[in-house]
């Protein structure tokens, strides 16, 4: 996929390369990565678009064609819905976003809300930097999370007023060593828990969340990373930013 990012790849093409039948390939790919081959390919294309936007002077139209889109309008719409900002805005802010908006949810009836409460655990070696946790309907961190929180360090976390449904708790780090531009998934640690079944009759769900280094077969982090280049964050004055 990565070597042919701009080609019109089909499931048949991929299965033939892997020397599997189309159906066996699709089942095994989803078992290993957690998403379908088509969704993984789409995520890789947008990840490459993120890289090109901050690392090159190519126009948005040129980038859309480079990553396999025939329509710049479709590309811009897909990029915006997945990353959270338009391609132009993403480039303007060097690969970051100033805020992460959550999906609007109906008001939770009094006494019927669910709270996710747990502990974020980090790898033994290294500093995660700023930590993002969000609830998503699928295994790829894209679009608006249902609920999310941002923390300055590992430790306890709380997500309140979580609506009923089946959700994935996905997380990524934003390391302090970054410069003025964010290269997609550079030094990013990730983690996931799910599916988490949230029911209105269960007021509190305990979650143990562990981070690890991102692997090749992990779906890309498509959501634009929060801009954390503020002295308050670096000094540790901002401990928890609930969104």
Short mmCIF file of C-alpha atoms in Angstrom, two decimals:
data_model
loop_
_atom_site.label_atom_id
_atom_site.label_comp_id
_atom_site.label_asym_id
_atom_site.label_seq_id
_atom_site.Cartn_x
_atom_site.Cartn_y
_atom_site.Cartn_z
CA UNK A 1 0.00 0.00 0.00
CA UNK A 2 2.71 2.47 1.00
CA UNK A 3 4.72 1.82 -2.16
CA UNK A 4 1.68 2.33 -4.41
CA UNK A 5 -0.15 5.01 -2.44
CA UNK A 6 -1.40 6.87 -5.53
CA UNK A 7 -2.44 3.82 -7.55
CA UNK A 8 -6.07 2.63 -7.81
CA UNK A 9 -5.43 -0.48 -5.69
CA UNK A 10 -8.21 -3.03 -5.30
CA UNK A 11 -8.71 -5.82 -2.78
CA UNK A 12 -7.89 -8.26 -5.59
CA UNK A 13 -4.54 -6.51 -6.17
CA UNK A 14 -3.62 -6.68 -2.50
CA UNK A 15 -4.75 -10.29 -2.06
CA UNK A 16 -2.81 -11.33 -5.15
CA UNK A 17 0.37 -9.73 -3.76
CA UNK A 18 -0.14 -11.54 -0.44
CA UNK A 19 -0.94 -14.79 -2.34
CA UNK A 20 -4.27 -15.14 -0.51
CA UNK A 21 -7.81 -15.41 -1.74
CA UNK A 22 -9.64 -12.09 -1.56
CA UNK A 23 -11.87 -13.24 1.30
CA UNK A 24 -9.10 -14.85 3.36
CA UNK A 25 -6.88 -11.80 2.87
CA UNK A 26 -9.63 -9.41 4.04
CA UNK A 27 -10.36 -11.52 7.15
CA UNK A 28 -6.70 -11.86 8.11
CA UNK A 29 -5.92 -8.20 7.46
CA UNK A 30 -8.80 -7.07 9.68
CA UNK A 31 -7.81 -9.55 12.38
CA UNK A 32 -4.24 -8.21 12.49
CA UNK A 33 -4.86 -4.46 12.04
CA UNK A 34 -8.41 -4.07 13.39
CA UNK A 35 -9.69 -2.39 10.23
CA UNK A 36 -10.49 -3.43 6.67
CA UNK A 37 -7.88 -3.16 3.89
CA UNK A 38 -9.86 -0.36 2.21
CA UNK A 39 -10.06 1.72 5.39
CA UNK A 40 -6.38 1.15 6.12
CA UNK A 41 -5.43 2.25 2.60
CA UNK A 42 -7.63 5.33 2.89
CA UNK A 43 -5.96 6.20 6.20
CA UNK A 44 -2.48 5.74 4.71
CA UNK A 45 -3.37 8.09 1.86
CA UNK A 46 -4.49 10.80 4.25
CA UNK A 47 -1.43 10.23 6.41
CA UNK A 48 0.80 10.76 3.38
CA UNK A 49 -1.20 13.87 2.50
CA UNK A 50 -0.50 15.21 6.00
CA UNK A 51 3.22 14.65 5.46
CA UNK A 52 3.24 16.33 2.06
CA UNK A 53 1.34 19.34 3.36
CA UNK A 54 3.96 20.16 5.98
CA UNK A 55 7.09 18.88 4.20
CA UNK A 56 6.63 20.15 0.63
CA UNK A 57 5.38 23.15 -1.30
CA UNK A 58 3.01 21.08 -3.44
CA UNK A 59 -0.45 22.51 -3.95
CA UNK A 60 -3.49 20.83 -2.40
CA UNK A 61 -4.56 19.72 -5.88
CA UNK A 62 -1.17 18.17 -6.58
CA UNK A 63 -1.20 16.38 -3.24
CA UNK A 64 -4.70 15.02 -3.78
CA UNK A 65 -3.60 13.46 -7.07
CA UNK A 66 -0.35 12.18 -5.55
CA UNK A 67 -2.26 10.20 -2.91
CA UNK A 68 -4.80 8.68 -5.28
CA UNK A 69 -7.74 11.11 -5.42
CA UNK A 70 -9.12 12.17 -8.79
CA UNK A 71 -11.24 14.95 -7.27
CA UNK A 72 -9.66 17.67 -5.12
CA UNK A 73 -13.10 18.41 -3.68
CA UNK A 74 -13.53 14.82 -2.47
CA UNK A 75 -10.00 14.85 -1.08
CA UNK A 76 -10.52 18.12 0.82
CA UNK A 77 -13.83 16.93 2.23
CA UNK A 78 -12.40 13.57 3.34
CA UNK A 79 -9.30 15.22 4.81
CA UNK A 80 -11.33 17.76 6.78
CA UNK A 81 -13.76 15.20 8.21
CA UNK A 82 -10.94 12.82 9.19
CA UNK A 83 -8.21 15.20 10.37
CA UNK A 84 -10.49 17.84 11.89
CA UNK A 85 -9.19 20.79 9.86
CA UNK A 86 -8.93 21.58 6.16
CA UNK A 87 -5.72 20.83 4.23
CA UNK A 88 -4.96 24.56 4.02
CA UNK A 89 -5.43 25.08 7.76
CA UNK A 90 -3.37 21.98 8.55
CA UNK A 91 -0.51 23.38 6.48
CA UNK A 92 -0.88 26.86 7.97
CA UNK A 93 -0.48 25.52 11.54
CA UNK A 94 2.39 23.18 10.67
CA UNK A 95 0.50 19.94 11.31
CA UNK A 96 -1.21 20.87 14.56
CA UNK A 97 -4.68 22.03 15.57
CA UNK A 98 -5.54 24.62 18.19
CA UNK A 99 -8.49 22.63 19.57
CA UNK A 100 -10.21 19.26 19.25
CA UNK A 101 -13.98 19.44 18.98
CA UNK A 102 -16.19 16.61 20.22
CA UNK A 103 -19.35 15.29 18.60
CA UNK A 104 -22.47 16.97 19.91
CA UNK A 105 -24.49 14.45 21.91
CA UNK A 106 -28.04 14.62 23.29
CA UNK A 107 -28.18 15.65 26.92
CA UNK A 108 -27.77 12.66 29.21
CA UNK A 109 -30.69 12.23 31.58
CA UNK A 110 -29.93 12.90 35.23
CA UNK A 111 -28.70 9.80 36.99
CA UNK A 112 -28.29 7.86 33.72
CA UNK A 113 -24.85 9.02 32.61
CA UNK A 114 -21.76 6.83 32.46
CA UNK A 115 -18.25 7.82 33.54
CA UNK A 116 -15.09 6.15 32.29
CA UNK A 117 -12.45 6.29 34.99
CA UNK A 118 -9.01 4.77 34.95
CA UNK A 119 -5.25 5.03 34.84
CA UNK A 120 -2.95 5.93 31.94
CA UNK A 121 0.26 3.92 32.05
CA UNK A 122 3.38 4.83 30.07
CA UNK A 123 6.25 2.73 28.69
CA UNK A 124 9.06 2.17 31.17
CA UNK A 125 11.51 4.25 29.10
CA UNK A 126 10.91 7.74 27.74
CA UNK A 127 8.62 10.70 28.33
CA UNK A 128 5.28 10.58 26.52
CA UNK A 129 4.82 14.33 26.51
CA UNK A 130 1.22 15.56 26.27
CA UNK A 131 -1.39 12.76 26.16
CA UNK A 132 -4.64 12.68 24.19
CA UNK A 133 -7.41 10.16 24.93
CA UNK A 134 -10.61 10.05 22.89
CA UNK A 135 -13.66 7.84 22.42
CA UNK A 136 -14.33 6.93 18.78
CA UNK A 137 -16.81 4.61 17.04
CA UNK A 138 -13.98 2.78 15.20
CA UNK A 139 -10.34 1.82 15.59
CA UNK A 140 -8.91 4.80 13.66
CA UNK A 141 -8.56 8.09 15.57
CA UNK A 142 -10.25 10.36 13.06
CA UNK A 143 -13.02 12.92 13.01
CA UNK A 144 -14.60 14.25 16.20
CA UNK A 145 -14.31 12.06 19.28
CA UNK A 146 -17.42 11.44 21.36
CA UNK A 147 -15.56 12.48 24.50
CA UNK A 148 -11.89 13.28 25.01
CA UNK A 149 -9.35 14.52 27.47
CA UNK A 150 -5.81 15.89 27.27
CA UNK A 151 -3.31 15.34 30.07
CA UNK A 152 0.19 16.59 30.71
CA UNK A 153 1.40 13.25 32.10
CA UNK A 154 0.36 9.62 32.75
CA UNK A 155 -1.93 9.00 35.69
CA UNK A 156 -5.66 9.00 36.51
CA UNK A 157 -8.16 10.11 33.86
CA UNK A 158 -11.92 10.64 33.78
CA UNK A 159 -14.36 10.87 30.86
CA UNK A 160 -17.80 11.98 32.01
CA UNK A 161 -21.27 11.88 30.46
CA UNK A 162 -20.37 9.15 27.97
CA UNK A 163 -23.41 8.26 25.81
CA UNK A 164 -24.54 4.64 25.46
CA UNK A 165 -22.95 2.71 22.60
CA UNK A 166 -19.95 0.70 21.55
CA UNK A 167 -16.78 2.81 21.61
CA UNK A 168 -13.02 2.49 21.27
CA UNK A 169 -10.81 4.45 23.64
CA UNK A 170 -7.85 5.54 21.49
CA UNK A 171 -4.86 7.55 22.59
CA UNK A 172 -1.71 9.12 21.25
CA UNK A 173 1.09 11.23 22.67
CA UNK A 174 2.51 14.54 21.49
CA UNK A 175 6.18 14.45 22.52
CA UNK A 176 7.85 17.58 23.83
CA UNK A 177 10.83 17.15 21.49
CA UNK A 178 8.85 18.24 18.44
CA UNK A 179 9.91 21.30 16.50
CA UNK A 180 7.68 23.81 14.79
CA UNK A 181 6.23 21.21 12.39
CA UNK A 182 4.61 17.87 13.13
CA UNK A 183 5.55 15.06 10.78
CA UNK A 184 2.78 12.44 10.75
CA UNK A 185 3.16 9.97 13.63
CA UNK A 186 6.74 11.09 14.33
CA UNK A 187 7.76 9.61 17.71
CA UNK A 188 4.10 9.07 18.58
CA UNK A 189 3.16 6.49 21.19
CA UNK A 190 -0.32 4.98 20.86
CA UNK A 191 -2.77 2.81 22.74
CA UNK A 192 -6.28 1.41 22.37
CA UNK A 193 -8.96 -0.30 24.42
CA UNK A 194 -12.18 -1.65 22.99
CA UNK A 195 -14.79 -2.17 22.03
CA UNK A 196 -16.17 -0.73 25.26
CA UNK A 197 -19.88 -1.34 25.71
CA UNK A 198 -21.44 1.62 27.51
CA UNK A 199 -24.89 1.10 29.01
CA UNK A 200 -26.95 3.73 30.86
CA UNK A 201 -27.47 1.35 33.82
CA UNK A 202 -23.70 1.18 34.50
CA UNK A 203 -22.64 4.48 36.12
CA UNK A 204 -18.86 3.89 36.21
CA UNK A 205 -16.57 1.79 33.99
CA UNK A 206 -12.96 1.19 35.09
CA UNK A 207 -10.37 1.33 32.29
CA UNK A 208 -6.66 0.52 32.35
CA UNK A 209 -4.98 2.30 29.42
CA UNK A 210 -1.42 1.48 28.33
CA UNK A 211 0.71 3.32 25.79
CA UNK A 212 3.33 1.70 23.53
CA UNK A 213 5.42 2.65 20.53
CA UNK A 214 3.45 2.77 17.29
CA UNK A 215 3.86 -0.29 15.03
CA UNK A 216 3.74 -0.59 11.24
CA UNK A 217 0.41 -2.42 11.32
CA UNK A 218 -1.29 0.12 13.60
CA UNK A 219 -3.77 2.34 11.75
CA UNK A 220 -2.39 5.88 11.29
CA UNK A 221 -3.35 8.66 13.69
CA UNK A 222 -5.40 10.87 11.36
CA UNK A 223 -6.73 13.37 13.87
CA UNK A 224 -4.60 16.52 13.85
CA UNK A 225 -2.46 16.61 16.98
CA UNK A 226 -3.14 19.28 19.54
CA UNK A 227 -0.71 22.20 19.47
CA UNK A 228 1.11 21.96 22.78
CA UNK A 229 3.90 24.46 22.21
CA UNK A 230 3.03 26.62 25.21
CA UNK A 231 5.32 27.34 28.11
CA UNK A 232 2.53 26.54 30.57
CA UNK A 233 2.33 22.99 29.30
CA UNK A 234 6.09 22.52 29.28
CA UNK A 235 6.34 23.74 32.86
CA UNK A 236 3.61 21.31 33.88
CA UNK A 237 1.21 24.02 34.97
CA UNK A 238 -1.54 22.56 32.80
CA UNK A 239 -2.19 19.12 34.23
CA UNK A 240 -5.50 18.18 32.67
CA UNK A 241 -7.47 19.74 29.83
CA UNK A 242 -10.85 18.05 29.52
CA UNK A 243 -12.61 18.63 26.19
#
